[in-house]
Short mmCIF file of C-alpha atoms and ligand atoms in Angstrom, two decimals:
data_model
loop_
_atom_site.label_atom_id
_atom_site.label_comp_id
_atom_site.label_asym_id
_atom_site.label_seq_id
_atom_site.Cartn_x
_atom_site.Cartn_y
_atom_site.Cartn_z
CA UNK A 1 83.25 169.45 -2.03
CA UNK A 2 86.47 168.48 -3.79
CA UNK A 3 87.97 165.06 -3.08
CA UNK A 4 91.53 163.80 -3.26
CA UNK A 5 91.95 160.02 -3.35
CA UNK A 6 94.47 157.95 -1.46
CA UNK A 7 95.54 155.15 -3.78
CA UNK A 8 97.66 152.06 -3.40
CA UNK A 9 100.21 151.86 -6.20
CA UNK A 10 100.73 148.34 -7.61
CA UNK A 11 104.41 148.53 -6.69
CA UNK A 12 103.45 149.20 -3.06
CA UNK A 13 101.34 146.06 -2.90
CA UNK A 14 104.51 144.06 -3.39
CA UNK A 15 105.89 145.77 -0.30
CA UNK A 16 103.12 144.79 2.09
CA UNK A 17 104.52 144.28 5.56
CA UNK A 18 103.28 140.77 6.17
CA UNK A 19 102.06 139.33 9.44
CA UNK A 20 103.12 135.75 10.22
CA UNK A 21 101.30 132.88 8.45
CA UNK A 22 99.30 131.04 11.03
CA UNK A 23 97.67 127.65 10.54
CA UNK A 24 95.94 126.04 13.51
CA UNK A 25 96.71 122.53 14.70
CA UNK A 26 94.34 119.76 13.62
CA UNK A 27 91.05 119.90 15.49
CA UNK A 28 87.29 119.49 15.55
CA UNK A 29 85.06 122.55 15.55
CA UNK A 30 81.76 121.71 17.25
CA UNK A 31 79.02 124.25 16.57
CA UNK A 32 76.08 124.19 19.00
CA UNK A 33 72.92 125.73 17.56
CA UNK A 34 74.09 124.74 14.10
CA UNK A 35 70.63 124.80 12.56
CA UNK A 36 70.40 128.58 13.13
CA UNK A 37 71.02 131.30 10.59
CA UNK A 38 74.46 132.29 11.90
CA UNK A 39 76.02 128.92 11.01
CA UNK A 40 74.76 128.90 7.46
CA UNK A 41 75.12 132.58 6.64
CA UNK A 42 78.36 133.45 8.40
CA UNK A 43 80.30 130.63 10.06
CA UNK A 44 80.43 128.05 7.27
CA UNK A 45 81.11 130.60 4.50
CA UNK A 46 83.91 132.03 6.65
CA UNK A 47 85.37 128.56 7.29
CA UNK A 48 85.32 127.82 3.60
CA UNK A 49 87.06 131.12 2.87
CA UNK A 50 89.77 129.94 5.26
CA UNK A 51 89.98 126.64 3.42
CA UNK A 52 90.28 128.51 0.09
CA UNK A 53 93.17 130.48 1.54
CA UNK A 54 94.79 127.24 2.80
CA UNK A 55 94.56 128.43 6.38
CA UNK A 56 92.86 125.33 7.78
CA UNK A 57 94.81 122.24 8.80
CA UNK A 58 94.39 119.13 6.64
CA UNK A 59 93.07 117.05 9.52
CA UNK A 60 90.02 119.00 10.41
CA UNK A 61 86.30 118.38 11.03
CA UNK A 62 83.21 120.46 11.66
CA UNK A 63 80.37 118.93 13.64
CA UNK A 64 77.05 120.75 13.76
CA UNK A 65 75.00 120.15 16.89
CA UNK A 66 71.34 121.06 17.35
CA UNK A 67 68.10 119.57 18.58
CA UNK A 68 66.63 118.69 15.18
CA UNK A 69 67.19 115.18 13.86
CA UNK A 70 69.12 116.22 10.76
CA UNK A 71 71.40 113.88 8.88
CA UNK A 72 73.21 114.37 5.61
CA UNK A 73 70.90 117.22 4.71
CA UNK A 74 72.87 119.36 7.18
CA UNK A 75 76.02 119.25 5.06
CA UNK A 76 73.95 119.87 1.92
CA UNK A 77 72.32 122.87 3.55
CA UNK A 78 75.72 124.24 4.59
CA UNK A 79 76.97 123.82 1.03
CA UNK A 80 74.03 125.92 -0.19
CA UNK A 81 74.84 128.54 2.49
CA UNK A 82 78.49 128.71 1.47
CA UNK A 83 77.51 129.29 -2.15
CA UNK A 84 74.72 131.78 -1.43
CA UNK A 85 76.21 133.81 1.40
CA UNK A 86 79.92 133.23 0.83
CA UNK A 87 80.02 134.35 -2.78
CA UNK A 88 81.49 130.95 -3.69
CA UNK A 89 81.26 129.32 -7.11
CA UNK A 90 79.63 125.84 -7.04
CA UNK A 91 82.42 124.61 -9.28
CA UNK A 92 85.13 125.62 -6.80
CA UNK A 93 87.43 122.56 -6.74
CA UNK A 94 87.88 122.78 -2.96
CA UNK A 95 84.17 122.82 -2.14
CA UNK A 96 83.27 119.12 -2.32
CA UNK A 97 86.28 118.10 -0.30
CA UNK A 98 85.44 120.72 2.33
CA UNK A 99 81.84 119.48 2.58
CA UNK A 100 83.13 115.99 3.36
CA UNK A 101 84.59 117.41 6.57
CA UNK A 102 81.13 118.41 7.86
CA UNK A 103 79.05 116.17 10.13
CA UNK A 104 75.98 116.55 12.31
CA UNK A 105 75.02 115.27 15.75
CA UNK A 106 71.48 115.72 17.17
CA UNK A 107 71.50 116.64 20.85
CA UNK A 108 69.13 118.00 23.47
CA UNK A 109 71.05 120.79 25.15
CA UNK A 110 69.89 119.76 28.63
CA UNK A 111 70.30 115.99 28.34
CA UNK A 112 73.56 114.71 29.91
CA UNK A 113 73.25 111.36 28.12
CA UNK A 114 73.37 113.11 24.76
CA UNK A 115 76.70 114.69 25.71
CA UNK A 116 78.16 111.27 26.40
CA UNK A 117 77.05 110.32 22.88
CA UNK A 118 78.62 113.49 21.47
CA UNK A 119 81.90 112.74 23.19
CA UNK A 120 81.96 109.22 21.73
CA UNK A 121 81.18 110.60 18.27
CA UNK A 122 83.95 113.21 18.49
CA UNK A 123 86.41 110.56 19.66
CA UNK A 124 85.43 108.37 16.73
CA UNK A 125 85.99 111.20 14.21
CA UNK A 126 89.23 112.05 15.96
CA UNK A 127 90.56 108.49 15.59
CA UNK A 128 89.39 108.21 12.02
CA UNK A 129 91.04 111.46 10.93
CA UNK A 130 94.01 111.34 13.24
CA UNK A 131 93.17 114.69 14.84
CA UNK A 132 94.93 114.48 18.18
CA UNK A 133 92.24 115.55 20.66
CA UNK A 134 91.81 119.27 19.96
CA UNK A 135 88.23 120.61 20.26
CA UNK A 136 86.76 124.08 19.78
CA UNK A 137 83.17 124.31 21.05
CA UNK A 138 81.29 127.20 19.45
CA UNK A 139 78.08 128.20 21.27
CA UNK A 140 75.76 129.80 18.72
CA UNK A 141 72.56 128.87 20.56
CA UNK A 142 70.08 131.12 22.32
CA UNK A 143 71.89 132.55 25.39
CA UNK A 144 69.76 130.68 27.91
CA UNK A 145 71.54 127.46 26.88
CA UNK A 146 75.11 128.70 27.33
CA UNK A 147 75.52 127.77 30.99
CA UNK A 148 73.91 124.33 30.62
CA UNK A 149 76.02 123.39 27.60
CA UNK A 150 79.21 124.44 29.37
CA UNK A 151 78.25 122.47 32.48
CA UNK A 152 77.52 119.34 30.45
CA UNK A 153 80.79 119.62 28.54
CA UNK A 154 82.53 119.85 31.90
CA UNK A 155 80.67 116.83 33.27
CA UNK A 156 81.91 114.72 30.32
CA UNK A 157 85.51 115.90 30.78
CA UNK A 158 85.36 117.57 27.40
CA UNK A 159 86.56 120.91 28.77
CA UNK A 160 89.76 119.56 30.30
CA UNK A 161 90.52 116.56 28.09
CA UNK A 162 93.27 114.12 28.92
CA UNK A 163 94.53 114.36 25.37
CA UNK A 164 94.65 117.55 23.31
CA UNK A 165 93.21 120.96 24.21
CA UNK A 166 89.70 122.39 24.36
CA UNK A 167 88.28 125.89 24.15
CA UNK A 168 84.86 127.47 24.04
CA UNK A 169 83.65 130.32 21.85
CA UNK A 170 80.58 132.11 23.18
CA UNK A 171 78.37 134.31 21.02
CA UNK A 172 76.72 137.47 22.29
CA UNK A 173 74.73 138.47 24.25
CA UNK A 174 76.95 137.58 27.18
CA UNK A 175 74.45 138.19 29.99
CA UNK A 176 71.68 140.79 29.99
CA UNK A 177 72.94 142.91 32.89
CA UNK A 178 75.82 143.01 35.34
CA UNK A 179 74.52 140.28 37.66
CA UNK A 180 73.70 137.83 34.89
CA UNK A 181 77.04 138.45 33.14
CA UNK A 182 78.88 137.84 36.44
CA UNK A 183 76.94 134.65 37.00
CA UNK A 184 77.62 133.42 33.48
CA UNK A 185 81.32 134.25 33.84
CA UNK A 186 81.32 132.29 37.07
CA UNK A 187 79.60 129.29 35.46
CA UNK A 188 81.89 129.32 32.44
CA UNK A 189 85.06 129.75 34.49
CA UNK A 190 84.02 126.89 36.78
CA UNK A 191 84.53 124.61 33.77
CA UNK A 192 86.92 126.40 31.40
CA UNK A 193 89.91 128.48 32.43
CA UNK A 194 89.84 132.06 31.16
CA UNK A 195 92.59 131.22 28.66
CA UNK A 196 90.17 128.73 27.05
CA UNK A 197 87.25 131.18 26.75
CA UNK A 198 86.60 133.22 23.59
CA UNK A 199 83.70 135.70 24.00
CA UNK A 200 82.99 136.77 20.48
CA UNK A 201 82.00 140.22 19.25
CA UNK A 202 81.79 140.06 15.48
CA UNK A 203 82.69 143.76 15.17
CA UNK A 204 86.25 142.87 16.08
CA UNK A 205 86.40 140.64 13.02
CA UNK A 206 85.76 143.58 10.70
CA UNK A 207 88.82 144.69 8.75
CA UNK A 208 87.96 148.34 9.26
CA UNK A 209 87.83 147.89 13.02
CA UNK A 210 91.20 146.17 13.16
CA UNK A 211 92.52 148.88 10.88
CA UNK A 212 91.85 151.49 13.57
CA UNK A 213 94.81 150.03 15.44
CA UNK A 214 96.98 150.00 12.34
CA UNK A 215 95.96 153.55 11.51
CA UNK A 216 96.82 154.77 14.99
CA UNK A 217 99.84 152.68 15.86
CA UNK A 218 101.54 151.87 12.55
CA UNK A 219 101.66 155.52 11.45
CA UNK A 220 103.62 158.22 13.14
CA UNK A 221 101.59 161.27 12.29
CA UNK A 222 98.20 160.70 13.91
CA UNK A 223 99.10 159.70 17.45
CA UNK A 224 100.62 163.09 18.44
CA UNK A 225 97.28 164.81 17.79
CA UNK A 226 95.14 161.98 19.15
CA UNK A 227 94.26 163.62 22.44
CA UNK A 228 92.37 166.34 24.29
CA UNK A 229 94.71 169.08 23.07
CA UNK A 230 93.61 168.64 19.47
CA UNK A 231 90.35 166.70 19.47
CA UNK A 232 87.08 168.51 20.13
CA UNK A 233 84.78 165.51 20.28
CA UNK A 234 84.18 162.03 18.89
CA UNK A 235 80.96 160.66 17.40
CA UNK A 236 80.35 156.95 16.91
CA UNK A 237 77.27 155.99 14.93
CA UNK A 238 75.84 152.57 14.16
CA UNK A 239 72.84 153.34 11.98
CA UNK A 240 70.80 150.59 10.38
CA UNK A 241 67.94 150.82 7.92
CA UNK A 242 66.80 147.31 8.80
CA UNK A 243 64.19 146.68 11.47
CA UNK A 244 64.21 143.66 13.76
CA UNK A 245 63.99 141.17 10.87
CA UNK A 246 61.74 138.60 12.50
CA UNK A 247 63.75 138.63 15.74
CA UNK A 248 60.95 140.28 17.72
CA UNK A 249 61.05 138.00 20.78
CA UNK A 250 64.83 138.39 21.11
CA UNK A 251 64.77 142.12 20.52
CA UNK A 252 61.91 142.73 22.95
CA UNK A 253 64.20 141.53 25.74
CA UNK A 254 67.30 143.23 24.36
CA UNK A 255 66.76 146.72 22.94
CA UNK A 256 69.41 148.86 21.25
CA UNK A 257 71.54 149.51 24.33
CA UNK A 258 72.05 145.81 25.10
CA UNK A 259 72.08 144.64 21.50
CA UNK A 260 74.65 146.99 20.01
CA UNK A 261 75.86 149.78 22.32
CA UNK A 262 77.09 147.78 25.31
CA UNK A 263 79.22 145.53 23.12
CA UNK A 264 79.93 146.53 19.48
CA UNK A 265 80.07 150.27 20.11
CA UNK A 266 82.15 149.94 23.24
CA UNK A 267 84.64 147.84 21.27
CA UNK A 268 84.87 150.62 18.69
CA UNK A 269 85.29 153.18 21.44
CA UNK A 270 88.06 151.19 23.08
CA UNK A 271 90.08 151.03 19.84
CA UNK A 272 89.77 154.79 19.41
CA UNK A 273 90.53 155.60 23.03
CA UNK A 274 93.05 153.03 24.27
CA UNK A 275 96.71 153.75 24.91
CA UNK A 276 99.24 152.03 22.61
CA UNK A 277 99.70 148.46 23.84
CA UNK A 278 103.28 147.32 24.27
CA UNK A 279 102.69 144.60 21.65
CA UNK A 280 99.83 143.13 19.67
CA UNK A 281 99.47 140.20 22.00
CA UNK A 282 96.27 139.35 23.69
CA UNK A 283 97.12 140.42 27.25
CA UNK A 284 98.66 143.72 26.21
CA UNK A 285 95.74 144.74 23.98
CA UNK A 286 93.04 143.66 26.39
CA UNK A 287 94.77 145.41 29.28
CA UNK A 288 94.73 148.74 27.44
CA UNK A 289 91.10 148.34 26.42
CA UNK A 290 90.06 147.61 29.97
CA UNK A 291 92.02 150.64 31.21
CA UNK A 292 90.14 152.91 28.79
CA UNK A 293 86.75 151.48 29.79
CA UNK A 294 87.56 151.75 33.48
CA UNK A 295 88.23 155.47 33.05
CA UNK A 296 84.62 156.12 31.99
CA UNK A 297 82.65 157.56 34.90
CA UNK A 298 78.96 156.64 35.38
CA UNK A 299 76.73 158.28 32.80
CA UNK A 300 74.22 160.75 34.29
CA UNK A 301 70.82 159.51 33.18
CA UNK A 302 70.15 162.86 31.48
CA UNK A 303 73.00 162.05 29.10
CA UNK A 304 71.35 158.88 27.78
CA UNK A 305 68.28 159.01 25.56
CA UNK A 306 66.21 156.37 23.81
CA UNK A 307 63.73 156.03 21.00
CA UNK A 308 61.47 153.62 19.23
CA UNK A 309 60.52 153.77 15.56
CA UNK A 310 57.02 154.21 14.30
CA UNK A 311 55.94 153.55 10.72
CA UNK A 312 57.72 155.42 7.97
CA UNK A 313 59.52 155.24 4.65
CA UNK A 314 62.78 153.46 4.00
CA UNK A 315 64.13 153.90 0.47
CA UNK A 316 60.69 155.02 -0.63
CA UNK A 317 59.00 151.89 0.75
CA UNK A 318 56.47 152.04 3.56
CA UNK A 319 57.60 150.05 6.61
CA UNK A 320 55.71 149.16 9.79
CA UNK A 321 56.43 150.63 13.19
CA UNK A 322 58.27 148.51 15.76
CA UNK A 323 55.10 147.78 17.74
CA UNK A 324 53.56 146.27 14.60
CA UNK A 325 56.46 143.91 13.96
CA UNK A 326 55.93 140.15 14.27
CA UNK A 327 55.75 138.94 17.92
CA UNK A 328 56.34 142.38 19.40
CA UNK A 329 54.17 143.69 22.23
CA UNK A 330 51.80 146.33 20.72
CA UNK A 331 52.60 148.53 23.76
CA UNK A 332 56.28 147.69 23.82
CA UNK A 333 58.60 149.95 25.80
CA UNK A 334 61.75 148.49 24.16
CA UNK A 335 64.11 151.03 22.66
CA UNK A 336 65.19 150.59 19.04
CA UNK A 337 67.46 153.65 19.30
CA UNK A 338 69.86 154.77 21.99
CA UNK A 339 72.24 157.70 22.20
CA UNK A 340 74.51 158.89 24.95
CA UNK A 341 77.37 161.10 25.95
CA UNK A 342 80.36 159.55 27.66
CA UNK A 343 83.57 160.95 29.01
CA UNK A 344 86.85 159.22 29.58
CA UNK A 345 88.56 160.59 32.61
CA UNK A 346 92.20 160.07 31.87
CA UNK A 347 95.19 162.16 30.86
CA UNK A 348 94.55 161.75 27.15
CA UNK A 349 90.80 162.34 26.99
CA UNK A 350 89.62 164.42 29.95
CA UNK A 351 86.96 166.85 28.75
CA UNK A 352 86.49 165.30 25.28
CA UNK A 353 82.90 164.14 24.80
CA UNK A 354 82.30 160.77 23.12
CA UNK A 355 78.82 160.63 21.62
CA UNK A 356 77.45 157.19 20.78
CA UNK A 357 74.23 156.43 18.91
CA UNK A 358 72.75 153.27 17.48
CA UNK A 359 69.38 152.70 15.95
CA UNK A 360 67.26 150.58 13.69
CA UNK A 361 65.19 151.88 10.78
CA UNK A 362 67.23 155.05 10.42
CA UNK A 363 67.66 157.03 7.26
CA UNK A 364 70.86 155.40 6.12
CA UNK A 365 72.94 152.34 6.90
CA UNK A 366 76.29 153.56 8.15
CA UNK A 367 78.65 152.66 10.95
CA UNK A 368 81.16 155.45 11.32
CA UNK A 369 83.53 157.03 13.77
CA UNK A 370 84.12 160.72 13.28
CA UNK A 371 86.78 162.62 15.10
CA UNK A 372 86.34 166.36 15.04
CA UNK A 373 89.44 168.40 15.65
CA UNK A 374 89.56 171.75 17.40
CA UNK A 375 89.51 174.88 15.26
CA UNK A 376 92.75 176.80 14.93
CA UNK A 377 92.66 180.56 15.53
CA UNK A 378 91.10 181.69 12.26
CA UNK A 379 91.23 185.43 12.76
CA UNK A 380 93.87 185.93 10.10
CA UNK A 381 91.43 184.87 7.42
CA UNK A 382 88.60 186.79 8.98
CA UNK A 383 90.51 190.04 8.65
CA UNK A 384 91.43 189.51 5.01
CA UNK A 385 89.29 191.63 2.77
CA UNK A 386 86.80 189.57 0.86
CA UNK A 387 86.98 186.37 2.87
CA UNK A 388 83.88 184.87 4.46
CA UNK A 389 83.32 184.83 8.22
CA UNK A 390 85.67 182.46 9.96
CA UNK A 391 82.86 180.51 11.59
CA UNK A 392 82.07 179.09 8.18
CA UNK A 393 85.42 177.41 7.91
CA UNK A 394 84.74 173.84 8.91
CA UNK A 395 86.90 172.08 11.48
CA UNK A 396 89.11 169.17 10.40
CA UNK A 397 87.20 165.94 10.52
CA UNK A 398 88.63 162.47 10.38
CA UNK A 399 86.02 159.88 9.46
CA UNK A 400 86.54 156.15 9.76
CA UNK A 401 83.88 154.37 7.73
CA UNK A 402 83.46 150.97 9.33
CA UNK A 403 80.73 149.98 6.85
CA UNK A 404 79.56 150.27 4.14
CA UNK A 405 81.93 152.17 1.75
CA UNK A 406 84.75 151.06 4.04
CA UNK A 407 87.48 153.65 4.22
CA UNK A 408 88.88 156.72 5.92
CA UNK A 409 88.58 160.36 4.98
CA UNK A 410 90.07 163.57 6.24
CA UNK A 411 88.41 166.92 5.70
CA UNK A 412 90.49 170.05 5.63
CA UNK A 413 90.22 173.59 4.31
CA UNK A 414 91.85 174.62 1.02
CA UNK A 415 92.11 177.97 -0.71
CA UNK A 416 89.74 178.29 -3.63
CA UNK A 417 92.09 178.97 -6.54
CA UNK A 418 89.73 180.75 -8.87
CA UNK A 419 89.36 183.96 -6.89
CA UNK A 420 91.95 186.54 -5.81
CA UNK A 421 90.39 186.41 -2.33
CA UNK A 422 91.18 184.08 0.59
CA UNK A 423 88.10 181.92 0.13
CA UNK A 424 88.38 178.64 1.97
CA UNK A 425 86.60 175.51 0.82
CA UNK A 426 86.41 172.15 2.63
CA UNK A 427 88.06 169.34 0.64
CA UNK A 428 88.27 165.66 1.41
CA UNK A 429 91.19 163.29 1.24
CA UNK A 430 89.73 159.84 0.90
CA UNK A 431 91.00 156.30 1.25
CA UNK A 432 88.56 153.69 -0.03
CA UNK A 433 89.23 150.04 0.77
CA UNK A 434 87.64 148.60 -2.32
CA UNK A 435 89.30 151.02 -4.71
CA UNK A 436 92.68 150.36 -3.10
CA UNK A 437 92.57 146.63 -2.43
CA UNK A 438 89.63 145.25 -4.45
CA UNK A 439 86.39 143.82 -3.18
CA UNK A 440 86.60 141.46 -0.23
CA UNK A 441 84.20 138.57 0.22
CA UNK A 442 85.22 138.06 3.86
CA UNK A 443 82.45 138.51 6.42
CA UNK A 444 84.63 139.11 9.47
CA UNK A 445 84.19 135.68 11.02
CA UNK A 446 87.22 134.34 9.11
CA UNK A 447 89.65 136.14 11.36
CA UNK A 448 87.77 135.37 14.57
CA UNK A 449 87.33 131.67 13.79
CA UNK A 450 90.97 131.38 12.82
CA UNK A 451 92.11 133.15 15.99
CA UNK A 452 89.85 130.99 18.16
CA UNK A 453 91.31 127.85 16.56
CA UNK A 454 94.81 129.22 17.08
CA UNK A 455 94.08 130.11 20.70
CA UNK A 456 94.75 133.82 20.11
CA UNK A 457 92.44 135.86 22.37
CA UNK A 458 93.49 139.34 21.21
CA UNK A 459 90.22 140.06 19.40
CA UNK A 460 87.95 138.52 22.04
CA UNK A 461 86.46 139.97 25.19
CA UNK A 462 87.92 139.19 28.57
CA UNK A 463 85.64 138.57 31.55
CA UNK A 464 86.71 141.88 33.14
CA UNK A 465 85.84 143.84 30.02
CA UNK A 466 82.37 142.34 29.78
CA UNK A 467 81.66 143.11 33.42
CA UNK A 468 83.00 146.68 33.25
CA UNK A 469 80.72 147.43 30.32
CA UNK A 470 77.71 145.93 32.01
CA UNK A 471 78.53 147.92 35.14
CA UNK A 472 78.39 151.08 33.02
CA UNK A 473 75.13 150.26 31.28
CA UNK A 474 73.11 148.43 33.93
CA UNK A 475 72.19 151.63 35.85
CA UNK A 476 70.90 153.20 32.63
CA UNK A 477 68.91 150.09 31.79
CA UNK A 478 67.50 150.00 35.32
CA UNK A 479 66.55 153.66 35.21
CA UNK A 480 64.86 153.21 31.85
CA UNK A 481 63.01 150.11 33.06
CA UNK A 482 61.77 151.99 36.14
CA UNK A 483 60.62 154.99 34.10
CA UNK A 484 58.09 153.61 31.68
CA UNK A 485 56.65 156.99 30.79
CA UNK A 486 58.54 157.49 27.53
CA UNK A 487 56.14 158.32 24.72
CA UNK A 488 56.86 155.70 22.08
CA UNK A 489 57.11 155.66 19.13
CA UNK A 490 59.12 158.87 19.05
CA UNK A 491 60.78 158.71 15.64
CA UNK A 492 59.65 157.83 12.16
CA UNK A 493 61.26 154.93 10.34
CA UNK A 494 63.55 156.53 7.78
CA UNK A 495 64.46 159.53 9.95
CA UNK A 496 67.62 160.20 11.94
CA UNK A 497 66.05 159.20 15.27
CA UNK A 498 64.19 160.99 18.04
CA UNK A 499 64.38 164.69 18.79
CA UNK A 500 65.68 164.03 22.28
CA UNK A 501 68.92 162.82 20.66
CA UNK A 502 69.28 166.15 18.84
CA UNK A 503 68.66 168.00 22.09
CA UNK A 504 71.25 165.91 23.89
CA UNK A 505 74.00 167.23 21.62
CA UNK A 506 72.58 170.74 21.43
CA UNK A 507 72.97 170.98 25.20
CA UNK A 508 76.72 170.57 24.67
CA UNK A 509 76.92 172.82 21.63
CA UNK A 510 77.30 170.01 19.11
CA UNK A 511 75.21 168.42 16.37
CA UNK A 512 75.11 164.89 15.01
CA UNK A 513 76.83 164.40 11.69
CA UNK A 514 74.16 163.06 9.39
CA UNK A 515 76.03 163.27 6.09
CA UNK A 516 77.41 159.79 6.61
CA UNK A 517 78.98 157.59 3.94
CA UNK A 518 81.46 158.26 1.19
CA UNK A 519 81.25 161.71 -0.34
CA UNK A 520 82.28 160.80 -3.87
C1 LIG B 1 74.10 142.15 15.94
C2 LIG B 1 72.79 142.65 16.47
O1 LIG B 1 74.97 141.81 16.99
O2 LIG B 1 74.71 143.16 15.15
C3 LIG B 1 71.88 143.06 15.33
O3 LIG B 1 72.17 141.64 17.25
C4 LIG B 1 72.58 144.07 14.45
O4 LIG B 1 70.67 143.61 15.83
C5 LIG B 1 73.93 143.53 14.02
O5 LIG B 1 71.77 144.28 13.31
C6 LIG B 1 74.72 144.57 13.27
O6 LIG B 1 75.86 143.95 12.74
P1 LIG B 1 76.49 144.45 11.38
O7 LIG B 1 77.69 143.62 11.20
O8 LIG B 1 75.44 144.26 10.33
O9 LIG B 1 76.77 145.89 11.62
#
């Protein structure tokens, strides 16, 4: 297949339409669960990237909070994480100064006395560094601690301080079904107002996800065809080659639908499906997302399928089946794959199927959105002597590669020039992020951390959104839990998932696109 590249010319880079520079006010970022992997691998590298870009205020402190009695070794460990996972050179002149802004406070999440100690410590740092009272509490603990931490922060008046402002960032999973999400929302909103709450979904920090909005709403030519008149169907895939990576106990309770579909994939879907917001401010964007989600009718259980991987080969290496993973029930009924068909019953999308699938230990790592356009009437080429049957002409396909090989491609038909016949060949027009803009070392948390510190909620979930999505998925989860008869495992590691997922699309006359990734 021939490929045409979309390049950025150096002279165009000097014409970038710039967003406003935004530097948060001085503040203290308090990370609960700081001894976990997320802090070291993602949060601290992202914060240092912000420091490198001079996007952090001068008066700034990071305080890690966890149960373990760590001292100075915490900052040293974070330094190692920044270097290893942040692609940072140890000789970076800003590194040592940044590390001096990191502290640690040991705390038992359920001990009110410890929170009084934390408050005193934060006040001390605040006075010493002249910070002015601002606090951002980042909850990166196991979800069972969220409510207790929030309650204790409230009890110490840390949520509504007399001086400065406070906000709370809450990692996923936000609840495990509709009732628990409602309860958690209730507990959080009893202490923090909604404008202080930042429910994080790291997919929204990805450049390629934010670019969906730029692609749709900063260009004039795509929006007119972005609807049921031109689009045949949409496929959203989040395929991973990794297994559960030692997270067996967590994953046993989660499964693919809760872990990835209900949150990350629904965020992707909302960006593809939403109406243009009146501005890029938080209320306008969230309102349009919620409207798109609300238009999704309940999913008939026949339109949702699940799978679990057995042993198989990934990149030529033998890997164990899910039931043989560390701390996983040998008879586990947890799904490691989920696929479903959704519709969006509104003026723009009525009748256009949205197929979603997510799975672990699949053949290839690729998160992609593909938008297949309707075929034009092709009879004219069918009648031409010598041309192939029109069914062979492939429909236009727009592919948004979220990761890896970040980019966008458009497939269209072109006349093969070497023959005097009307032979049509699919060609691809490709935009590749790295080729156009160079390699990025950002991990996605930079933008989200910066926005949380700035108080910008645009890329965070609102309580309504979380509940609407749980309302959609809880009946499927309940039906699956009640019907334990699924024969697991039902796909090999290294395959494209279970047969039932193929059948799901066949029933609607479609097939999954498995040639994912960049074609060049
Ligand atoms: C997390 C899930 O939220 O997202 C993981 O808990 C999953 O199971 C991960 O692997 C995928 O994120 P990314 O950024 O690697 O696509």
